[in-house]
XYZ file of C-alpha atoms in Angstrom:
312
model
C 15.538 108.170 56.730
C 18.817 108.329 54.531
C 21.720 105.738 55.421
C 23.374 108.627 55.975
C 21.198 109.701 58.613
C 20.811 106.567 60.706
C 24.676 106.541 60.876
C 24.715 109.683 62.383
C 22.334 108.489 64.709
C 24.006 105.172 65.385
C 26.712 107.312 66.555
C 25.248 109.452 69.026
C 23.624 106.810 70.280
C 27.023 105.499 71.331
C 28.507 108.454 72.513
C 26.385 108.835 75.086
C 26.625 105.461 76.358
C 28.977 105.152 79.905
C 32.542 104.387 78.665
C 33.950 101.133 80.738
C 37.580 100.917 82.087
C 39.644 98.254 82.464
C 41.597 97.621 85.907
C 45.050 98.491 85.643
C 46.318 96.213 89.093
C 45.239 93.970 91.476
C 43.701 95.202 94.433
C 46.123 95.469 97.338
C 49.392 94.452 95.737
C 52.158 96.602 95.755
C 55.144 97.807 93.287
C 58.203 100.200 93.988
C 57.986 103.603 93.076
C 60.372 106.839 92.861
C 59.438 110.191 91.965
C 62.993 111.603 91.840
C 65.261 111.983 89.128
C 66.146 108.518 88.050
C 69.778 108.431 88.459
C 69.220 109.391 92.285
C 67.247 106.265 93.283
C 68.997 104.374 96.095
C 71.975 106.528 95.979
C 72.920 108.076 99.124
C 70.554 109.241 101.893
C 67.583 108.724 98.427
C 65.023 105.568 98.640
C 62.512 104.512 96.889
C 59.287 103.797 98.249
C 56.197 101.542 97.766
C 52.926 102.028 96.501
C 49.456 99.715 97.062
C 46.560 99.183 94.055
C 43.780 101.015 95.306
C 40.529 98.458 96.301
C 38.803 98.890 92.705
C 42.112 97.997 91.137
C 41.686 101.786 89.146
C 45.094 103.083 90.303
C 47.762 103.181 92.872
C 47.935 105.312 96.019
C 50.835 107.591 96.989
C 54.443 106.916 96.696
C 55.308 105.728 100.692
C 58.499 105.848 102.309
C 61.010 106.730 99.238
C 63.014 110.058 100.007
C 63.626 112.129 97.374
C 66.669 114.446 96.839
C 67.381 117.512 98.883
C 70.005 120.094 99.650
C 73.383 118.953 100.832
C 73.948 119.345 104.762
C 77.552 119.964 106.097
C 77.045 118.581 109.780
C 75.815 115.418 108.657
C 78.320 112.505 106.846
C 74.792 111.798 104.521
C 74.689 112.323 100.903
C 71.078 114.610 101.164
C 71.447 115.728 97.285
C 72.156 111.876 96.101
C 74.813 112.791 93.581
C 77.122 110.293 95.152
C 79.416 112.622 97.049
C 79.590 113.061 100.592
C 79.167 117.630 101.341
C 81.022 117.864 98.273
C 80.350 121.983 98.596
C 80.949 122.172 102.349
C 84.298 123.738 103.617
C 85.734 122.522 107.184
C 88.483 123.919 109.240
C 90.160 120.584 108.850
C 89.539 116.602 108.319
C 88.562 116.390 111.976
C 85.699 118.826 111.659
C 84.185 116.592 108.966
C 80.989 115.196 110.450
C 81.684 111.805 111.957
C 80.961 108.767 109.929
C 81.795 110.072 106.832
C 84.012 108.246 104.224
C 87.491 108.729 103.647
C 87.885 111.055 100.686
C 88.473 114.366 99.400
C 86.978 117.788 101.165
C 87.362 121.493 100.882
C 89.450 122.868 103.795
C 90.331 126.376 104.996
C 92.129 126.106 108.470
C 92.550 129.811 108.985
C 89.123 130.234 108.646
C 89.644 133.077 106.553
C 86.789 132.448 103.858
C 89.372 131.255 100.977
C 87.650 132.304 97.622
C 88.700 128.677 96.607
C 89.315 126.616 99.584
C 91.635 123.643 98.894
C 91.049 120.213 98.702
C 92.346 117.896 101.117
C 92.284 114.236 101.304
C 90.398 112.846 104.559
C 91.187 109.638 106.784
C 87.999 108.878 108.493
C 88.768 105.741 110.204
C 92.353 105.297 111.482
C 92.467 106.114 114.887
C 89.361 108.278 115.734
C 89.865 109.437 112.168
C 90.082 113.238 110.967
C 93.558 113.015 109.442
C 94.338 115.277 106.765
C 96.800 114.002 103.964
C 100.046 116.206 104.181
C 102.264 114.289 102.020
C 102.130 111.189 99.821
C 104.555 109.615 97.962
C 103.986 107.000 95.167
C 106.494 104.958 93.751
C 105.825 104.583 90.057
C 107.581 102.752 87.366
C 107.324 105.902 84.633
C 110.148 107.842 86.980
C 107.774 110.584 87.608
C 108.146 110.422 91.670
C 111.532 111.331 92.834
C 111.852 114.654 90.325
C 108.306 115.494 92.115
C 110.293 115.732 95.627
C 112.538 118.209 94.737
C 110.884 121.321 96.749
C 112.716 124.507 97.201
C 112.671 126.170 100.217
C 110.965 129.028 98.990
C 107.886 126.671 98.249
C 107.922 124.488 101.659
C 104.066 125.731 102.201
C 102.733 125.437 98.945
C 100.925 122.921 97.373
C 101.697 120.215 94.743
C 99.634 117.444 93.174
C 95.669 116.519 93.645
C 94.985 115.108 97.128
C 94.343 111.394 96.835
C 95.950 108.437 97.929
C 97.298 107.128 94.408
C 99.265 110.017 93.476
C 101.993 112.534 94.672
C 100.481 114.913 97.273
C 102.374 117.845 98.812
C 100.206 120.019 100.854
C 102.768 121.517 102.928
C 100.528 124.901 104.117
C 99.596 122.515 106.804
C 102.666 122.100 108.699
C 101.430 125.645 109.725
C 98.403 124.445 111.157
C 99.139 120.660 112.408
C 99.740 119.584 116.157
C 99.708 115.871 115.713
C 101.040 113.702 113.139
C 100.801 109.864 111.773
C 103.199 108.391 109.220
C 102.445 105.409 107.721
C 104.038 102.602 104.917
C 102.502 100.233 102.429
C 104.899 97.755 100.590
C 104.938 96.222 97.498
C 102.493 93.143 98.367
C 99.709 95.626 99.622
C 100.637 95.880 103.425
C 100.138 99.070 105.214
C 101.670 99.632 109.156
C 101.813 102.995 111.151
C 105.554 104.067 111.489
C 105.206 106.040 114.348
C 102.383 108.490 115.685
C 103.723 112.141 117.310
C 102.761 115.117 118.879
C 104.125 118.693 118.481
C 103.060 122.731 119.994
C 103.561 123.581 116.400
C 106.680 124.434 114.232
C 109.187 126.805 113.299
C 107.985 128.550 110.127
C 111.683 129.508 109.259
C 113.694 125.990 109.269
C 110.351 123.707 109.625
C 111.807 121.993 112.790
C 108.934 120.820 115.348
C 108.470 122.479 118.432
C 108.505 120.230 121.512
C 108.029 117.089 119.356
C 106.598 113.924 121.114
C 106.842 110.447 120.364
C 103.069 108.837 120.927
C 103.632 105.608 119.578
C 105.236 103.737 116.707
C 109.088 102.825 115.486
C 111.482 105.125 117.745
C 114.317 104.986 115.099
C 111.957 106.483 112.572
C 110.620 109.136 114.557
C 113.563 110.348 115.311
C 115.025 110.153 111.874
C 111.980 111.581 110.116
C 110.501 113.657 112.059
C 112.104 114.812 115.934
C 115.566 115.771 113.976
C 115.920 118.839 111.047
C 114.497 119.502 107.314
C 115.970 120.010 104.681
C 115.848 121.125 100.740
C 118.474 121.433 97.881
C 118.862 124.794 99.108
C 118.831 124.893 102.942
C 120.712 122.520 105.372
C 118.835 122.297 108.165
C 119.355 118.461 109.142
C 121.548 117.491 111.752
C 123.994 115.855 109.333
C 127.601 116.903 108.688
C 126.132 117.467 105.072
C 123.193 119.047 103.801
C 121.010 115.112 103.219
C 118.886 116.676 100.603
C 121.585 117.551 97.891
C 123.472 114.147 98.882
C 119.938 111.970 98.144
C 118.751 112.849 95.029
C 117.405 116.962 96.114
C 114.828 115.325 97.690
C 113.156 117.494 100.301
C 111.776 116.380 103.864
C 112.383 115.624 107.244
C 116.476 114.366 107.580
C 118.288 113.587 110.711
C 121.756 112.020 109.890
C 120.202 111.274 107.495
C 117.001 108.804 106.639
C 115.562 105.469 107.447
C 112.880 106.264 104.511
C 113.061 108.605 101.685
C 110.373 109.625 99.817
C 112.285 110.113 96.308
C 115.714 108.790 96.463
C 117.401 105.353 97.358
C 120.130 105.121 99.406
C 121.730 102.232 97.220
C 123.764 102.761 94.221
C 122.247 104.117 91.786
C 120.242 106.727 94.035
C 117.733 107.348 91.551
C 116.812 103.858 90.979
C 114.630 104.382 88.092
C 113.178 107.539 89.357
C 110.269 105.327 91.208
C 110.474 107.338 94.607
C 109.935 106.193 97.844
C 112.492 103.701 99.891
C 112.581 102.372 103.091
C 115.884 100.724 105.236
C 115.243 96.888 104.589
C 116.025 96.435 107.764
C 113.206 98.629 109.398
C 110.799 96.832 106.988
C 111.586 93.849 108.024
C 110.693 94.629 111.496
C 107.455 96.053 110.752
C 106.650 93.123 108.979
C 106.842 94.760 105.803
C 107.942 93.172 102.540
C 111.464 93.944 101.531
C 113.843 93.028 98.973
C 117.751 91.548 99.413
C 118.999 95.212 99.091
C 119.606 97.571 102.095
C 117.121 100.164 101.431
C 113.986 98.246 99.476
C 110.714 100.215 97.575
C 107.641 100.517 98.935
C 104.683 101.092 97.208
C 103.391 104.359 99.346
C 104.890 106.388 102.125
C 102.469 108.904 103.665
C 102.326 111.892 106.454
C 98.842 112.391 108.072
C 98.580 115.576 110.265
C 95.610 116.590 112.597
C 94.757 119.406 115.143
């Protein structure tokens, strides 16, 4: 037999022998496992599972206990599709309809239930006083001087919207006045302390004047309630406050609810100069101290934020 033939026979004999496999794991040991997209593991409702090494050590059993992404549900506070957002594609009549237990944040809202093609985004407070509060306006102090001009809102734009819903930005969602029956104002001082200014109820609003119908103080500071809610409303081109002058025109064209004229202002100072470098929200220093907020030595102190929330 030639050497070549002998080599072929040897190779055939080797190929017909049973192959031996080495174990890949120690029987009974366990490891974490997950079959969904890696970026969704341990995000939202998604959970990793456990797989157990088979008795022969040749493979692992099924991944038990894992939860993979599913379609987002609108009636739960969970992030079922595990993208780090809760109910981001869901449309609610208002924040009070967002499932209890959902985090505060941005949601889509269509109060008129008219099936808006592009429902507006709103910021919901899901924690304070039972949750379900929608951010109607938010004035944030800024060293850039951009806040004060933001609040020059003419009469014809009283039900419009400006800014993106966020507690860190200037926001105006005037269309919410057409739906609200419960209101809450709050302020944050320069040291980060947040207090509720007042909580009020109303049966609606007069659309032409923005005067509240049958306003009622539920709790909070009665002076601020009287000055910023129970009286009138003014813009630079509409005098609806109870002062003999137009409070908006007098105070840097800032549009808001006034009496004669204000305890807080969304954009103007009452100390000279009124623009205060365009900072934005100011609160009467006496009122700030009364509420336990930081106040400087002036008559009207800067605050970091003044917000109005609405619920219905």
